[in-house]
Coordinates of C-alpha atoms and ligand atoms in Angstrom, one line a residue:
M5 CA -4.9 -22.3 -9.5
E6 CA -4.4 -18.8 -8.2
L7 CA -7.8 -17.7 -6.9
P8 CA -8.9 -14.0 -8.6
N9 CA -9.3 -11.5 -5.6
S10 CA -13.0 -11.1 -6.1
Y11 CA -12.9 -14.9 -4.5
W12 CA -12.0 -13.5 -1.3
D13 CA -14.4 -10.7 -1.5
K14 CA -17.3 -12.7 -2.3
L15 CA -15.9 -15.5 0.9
A16 CA -15.3 -12.5 3.1
S17 CA -19.6 -12.5 4.8
R18 CA -18.7 -16.4 5.4
Y19 CA -15.1 -16.9 6.5
P20 CA -15.1 -17.5 10.3
R21 CA -14.3 -14.4 12.5
Y22 CA -12.3 -14.7 15.4
T23 CA -15.4 -15.9 17.6
D24 CA -15.4 -19.2 15.7
V25 CA -15.0 -22.4 17.7
S26 CA -12.9 -24.6 15.0
I27 CA -10.9 -21.4 14.1
Q28 CA -10.3 -20.3 18.5
K29 CA -8.9 -24.1 18.4
D30 CA -6.6 -23.6 15.4
A31 CA -5.0 -20.1 17.1
S32 CA -4.6 -21.7 20.5
F33 CA -2.9 -24.8 19.1
I34 CA -0.7 -22.1 16.6
F35 CA -0.2 -19.6 19.9
G36 CA 1.3 -23.0 21.9
V37 CA 3.5 -24.1 19.1
A38 CA 5.1 -20.6 19.0
M39 CA 5.3 -20.2 23.1
D40 CA 6.9 -23.6 23.0
F41 CA 9.6 -22.4 20.4
G42 CA 10.3 -19.7 22.5
V43 CA 8.2 -16.7 21.0
E44 CA 6.7 -14.0 23.6
F45 CA 3.7 -12.0 22.2
E46 CA 3.7 -9.3 25.0
N47 CA 4.6 -5.6 23.7
K48 CA 5.9 -6.9 20.1
T49 CA 5.3 -5.1 17.3
I50 CA 3.4 -7.9 14.5
L51 CA 3.0 -8.2 11.1
D52 CA 0.1 -10.6 10.2
I53 CA 0.1 -11.0 6.2
G54 CA -3.0 -12.0 4.3
C55 CA -5.3 -11.6 8.1
G56 CA -7.8 -11.5 6.9
T57 CA -11.2 -11.0 9.3
G58 CA -8.8 -10.7 12.0
T59 CA -8.5 -14.6 13.3
L60 CA -5.3 -14.6 14.7
A61 CA -4.5 -10.6 14.8
I62 CA -7.4 -9.9 17.2
P63 CA -6.8 -12.4 20.0
L64 CA -2.9 -11.3 19.9
A65 CA -3.8 -7.6 19.9
S66 CA -4.5 -7.3 23.8
K67 CA -0.9 -8.6 24.4
A68 CA 1.1 -6.9 21.2
S69 CA 2.6 -3.7 21.2
K70 CA 1.4 -3.1 17.7
I71 CA -0.4 -5.1 15.3
T72 CA 0.4 -4.1 11.4
A73 CA -2.0 -6.4 9.4
L74 CA -2.3 -6.6 5.5
D75 CA -5.3 -8.1 3.0
L76 CA -6.0 -7.2 -0.4
S77 CA -9.6 -8.1 0.2
Q78 CA -11.7 -4.9 1.7
P79 CA -14.6 -6.6 2.6
M80 CA -12.4 -8.8 4.7
L81 CA -11.0 -5.9 6.6
D82 CA -14.3 -4.2 6.8
I83 CA -15.4 -6.9 9.4
F84 CA -11.8 -7.1 10.6
S85 CA -12.0 -3.0 11.2
H86 CA -15.5 -3.8 12.7
D87 CA -14.5 -6.7 14.9
A88 CA -11.5 -4.2 16.5
K89 CA -13.8 -1.2 17.2
I90 CA -16.4 -3.2 19.4
L91 CA -13.1 -4.1 21.1
N92 CA -11.6 -1.2 22.3
L93 CA -9.0 -2.7 20.1
D94 CA -8.4 0.1 16.6
D95 CA -5.4 1.7 18.3
K96 CA -3.2 -1.2 18.5
I97 CA -4.3 -2.9 15.3
D98 CA -3.2 -0.7 12.2
I99 CA -5.1 -2.2 9.3
I100 CA -3.9 -1.7 6.1
T101 CA -5.6 -2.9 2.0
S102 CA -2.8 -3.8 -0.1
S103 CA -1.3 -7.3 -1.5
W104 CA 1.9 -8.9 0.0
D105 CA 3.5 -8.2 -3.2
D106 CA 2.7 -3.9 -2.8
F107 CA 3.3 -3.6 0.3
A108 CA 6.4 -1.4 1.3
L109 CA 8.5 -3.2 3.9
N110 CA 9.6 0.1 5.4
Q111 CA 11.1 -1.8 8.8
T112 CA 11.1 -5.3 10.5
Y113 CA 8.6 -6.6 12.9
D114 CA 9.4 -9.3 16.0
I115 CA 6.9 -11.3 15.0
S116 CA 5.6 -11.9 11.4
I117 CA 2.7 -13.7 10.5
A118 CA 1.5 -15.5 7.4
S119 CA -1.8 -18.1 8.1
M120 CA -3.4 -20.1 5.3
T121 CA -2.6 -17.2 2.3
P122 CA -1.8 -17.7 -0.8
A123 CA 0.1 -13.9 -0.5
V124 CA 3.2 -16.0 1.3
S125 CA 3.4 -19.1 -1.8
S126 CA 6.3 -18.4 -3.5
I127 CA 10.2 -17.9 -3.4
K128 CA 9.9 -14.6 -3.5
H129 CA 6.9 -14.4 -1.1
F130 CA 8.8 -16.8 1.1
D131 CA 12.3 -14.5 1.5
K132 CA 9.8 -11.3 1.5
F133 CA 8.0 -12.5 4.8
I134 CA 11.8 -14.0 6.4
Y135 CA 13.1 -10.9 5.2
S136 CA 10.4 -8.6 7.1
T137 CA 11.0 -10.4 10.9
S138 CA 13.7 -8.6 13.1
G139 CA 12.6 -12.1 15.7
Y140 CA 10.2 -14.9 14.8
G141 CA 7.9 -15.8 12.1
I142 CA 5.0 -17.8 11.9
F143 CA 3.8 -19.7 8.8
V144 CA 0.6 -21.3 8.2
G145 CA -0.4 -23.4 5.9
W146 CA -2.0 -26.6 4.5
G147 CA -0.9 -30.0 5.3
D148 CA -1.2 -33.3 3.2
Y149 CA -5.4 -33.7 2.9
K150 CA -7.9 -31.6 2.7
N151 CA -11.4 -33.5 2.7
N152 CA -15.1 -32.1 2.0
D153 CA -17.7 -34.8 2.4
I154 CA -19.7 -33.3 -1.0
V155 CA -17.0 -32.2 -3.2
D156 CA -15.3 -35.9 -2.7
I157 CA -18.5 -37.0 -3.9
L158 CA -18.8 -34.8 -6.4
I159 CA -15.0 -35.4 -7.9
A160 CA -15.4 -39.3 -7.6
K161 CA -19.2 -39.0 -9.6
H162 CA -16.7 -37.0 -12.1
N163 CA -14.2 -39.9 -12.6
A164 CA -11.8 -37.4 -11.8
S165 CA -8.9 -37.8 -8.6
K166 CA -7.5 -34.7 -6.7
S167 CA -5.0 -33.3 -8.7
K168 CA -4.5 -30.8 -6.2
T169 CA -1.7 -31.4 -3.5
F170 CA -1.9 -29.4 -0.4
G171 CA 1.9 -29.6 0.6
Q172 CA 2.1 -25.4 0.9
T173 CA 3.6 -26.0 4.2
K174 CA 6.6 -28.5 3.4
K175 CA 7.2 -25.8 0.6
F176 CA 8.0 -23.3 2.7
V177 CA 10.0 -25.8 5.3
E178 CA 12.6 -27.1 2.4
H179 CA 12.6 -23.4 2.0
L180 CA 13.9 -22.8 5.6
L181 CA 15.9 -25.8 5.7
S182 CA 17.8 -24.5 2.5
K183 CA 18.9 -21.4 4.1
N184 CA 19.7 -22.8 7.4
I185 CA 16.9 -21.2 9.4
H186 CA 15.9 -22.5 12.8
H187 CA 12.7 -23.7 12.5
T188 CA 10.3 -26.5 14.3
L189 CA 6.8 -27.8 12.3
S190 CA 3.4 -29.2 13.8
Y191 CA 0.6 -30.3 11.8
F192 CA -2.8 -30.9 13.2
E193 CA -6.3 -31.3 11.9
T194 CA -8.9 -29.1 11.9
F195 CA -12.3 -29.2 10.5
W196 CA -15.6 -27.3 9.9
S197 CA -18.8 -27.0 8.7
D198 CA -20.6 -24.3 6.4
D199 CA -24.0 -23.9 5.3
Y200 CA -25.5 -23.4 2.5
G201 CA -28.9 -22.5 0.0
F202 CA -29.3 -24.7 -2.9
D203 CA -28.0 -21.8 -5.8
D204 CA -24.8 -20.6 -3.6
A205 CA -24.5 -24.7 -2.9
F206 CA -24.7 -25.0 -6.2
E207 CA -21.6 -22.4 -7.1
Y208 CA -19.5 -23.5 -4.6
C209 CA -19.1 -27.0 -5.7
I210 CA -19.0 -25.8 -9.6
S211 CA -16.3 -23.4 -8.2
H212 CA -14.3 -26.1 -6.1
L213 CA -14.3 -28.6 -8.8
E214 CA -12.7 -25.6 -11.0
R215 CA -10.3 -25.2 -8.4
F216 CA -9.3 -29.4 -8.7
G217 CA -9.2 -28.8 -12.9
I218 CA -12.5 -30.5 -12.9
K219 CA -15.1 -29.4 -15.7
A220 CA -18.6 -29.7 -13.9
N221 CA -21.6 -31.8 -15.2
E222 CA -24.2 -29.6 -13.4
A223 CA -26.6 -32.2 -13.6
I224 CA -24.2 -34.8 -11.4
I225 CA -23.9 -31.8 -9.2
K226 CA -27.8 -30.7 -9.3
D227 CA -28.6 -34.6 -8.5
T228 CA -26.0 -34.7 -5.8
L229 CA -27.1 -32.1 -3.4
N230 CA -31.0 -32.7 -4.1
A231 CA -29.8 -36.0 -3.0
V232 CA -28.4 -34.7 0.6
R233 CA -30.7 -31.0 0.9
Q234 CA -31.9 -31.3 4.5
N235 CA -35.0 -28.4 3.8
D236 CA -33.3 -25.8 2.0
K237 CA -29.9 -26.2 4.0
I238 CA -26.4 -28.4 2.6
T239 CA -24.6 -28.8 4.9
F240 CA -20.4 -29.0 3.6
T241 CA -18.2 -30.8 5.9
T242 CA -14.8 -30.0 5.9
N243 CA -11.6 -32.0 7.4
A244 CA -7.8 -30.9 6.8
Q245 CA -4.6 -31.1 7.7
K246 CA -2.9 -27.9 8.9
G247 CA 0.8 -27.0 9.8
V248 CA 2.5 -24.3 11.5
V249 CA 6.4 -23.8 11.4
V250 CA 8.0 -21.4 13.7
F251 CA 11.3 -19.7 12.5
K252 CA 13.9 -18.2 14.2
K253 CA 16.4 -15.0 12.8
L254 CA 19.5 -16.3 12.6
F255 CA 20.6 -13.1 14.2
V256 CA 18.7 -12.8 17.2
Ligands
SAM308 C1 -7.7 -18.5 3.9 S1 -8.0 -16.4 4.4 C2 -7.0 -16.5 6.1 C3 -7.5 -15.4 6.5 C4 -6.1 -15.8 8.1 N1 -4.9 -15.6 7.7 C5 -6.6 -16.6 9.3 O1 -5.7 -17.3 9.2 O2 -7.3 -17.2 9.5 C6 -6.4 -15.9 3.3 C7 -6.2 -14.6 3.1 O3 -5.3 -13.8 2.7 C8 -5.6 -12.9 1.6 N2 -4.9 -12.6 0.9 C9 -4.8 -13.7 -0.7 N3 -4.1 -12.9 -1.7 C10 -3.3 -12.1 -0.9 C11 -2.4 -10.9 -1.4 N4 -1.1 -11.4 -2.3 N5 -1.7 -10.7 -0.4 C12 -2.7 -10.2 0.0 N6 -3.6 -11.1 0.9 C13 -3.9 -11.7 0.6 C14 -7.1 -12.8 1.3 O4 -7.7 -11.4 0.8 C15 -7.7 -13.9 2.2 O5 -8.4 -12.7 3.5

C-alpha cells in the first residue's frame, strides 16, 4: 500500500535524527559495507534520495564535497535543515523539497543513496537511481521481516496474518542482476522502541493494521493497549531486518 505524503509529515517529529543510537548503529554498518566495497566518501558529490531528517547525510557531510538531499516531506526537511545549521554544515548540503519522480536530474553524482524510502521502489525509480550516479550507489531497504511486539499481538487477535512481504531489497538486487551491475549485499538486524500516549498509540495501531490490509476492531485495540500501558505510556518495540546493497557503475 502506498503511503500518503501526510504520513511522512506526521511522522517527522517522531522520526529519529542523526543523534539516535539505533540509527547511528545502522549508519555505521551501512558505511562499513560501502567502504569494504571500495566506496570513498571524501570530497565526493553525494545525492541522498528520500533523505528524511538527514540520518545518513549529516554524518557524511563533513567528508563529502557537496550533498544534495531531497525529500517530499517539508517537516522532515525542516528538522534536517535545523540540525545542519547548528552543526555549521549548511553550506555543504543542498536541501531540496521534491519527490524523486519530479526531481530533474541535470547531473550525475559520485555516490547516490536511497535509504529506507518508497521514493525508490519501482523499476522506473530503480533505473533513475542507477542513472543518477557515475560511481557508486547505496540502497538500503527492508529485508525479510519486521516485527512489532504490540502490532503482532493485534494481528493475531484479529485472526489475521501479515500479508505484506518486506522484500524490497531483494527486488532491487534482482534488478541489478538483470542489468549485470556489479554489487554486494549484506543483511543486518536493527531494533528500536517508541513511546506513545494512549490516543497516539491507538492511531498507530489502526494505521499499522490498515497497512497489512486488516480492518481494525477498536475494542480489541483498546483492550490490548490498556493491558500493556504503564502509567500513561505505551512502548512499542520493533525489530526488523534491513538489507544494504552497494553497486558500482560498469564504466567507472
Ligand atoms: C523511512 S524515511 C527514510 C529517511 C532516511 N533516508 C533514513 O534512512 O533514515 C523515508 C523518507 O522518504 C521520503 N519519501 C517518501 N516518498 C518519497 C518520494 N516519492 N520522493 C522523495 N522522498 C520520499 C519520506 O518523506 C521520508 O522522509
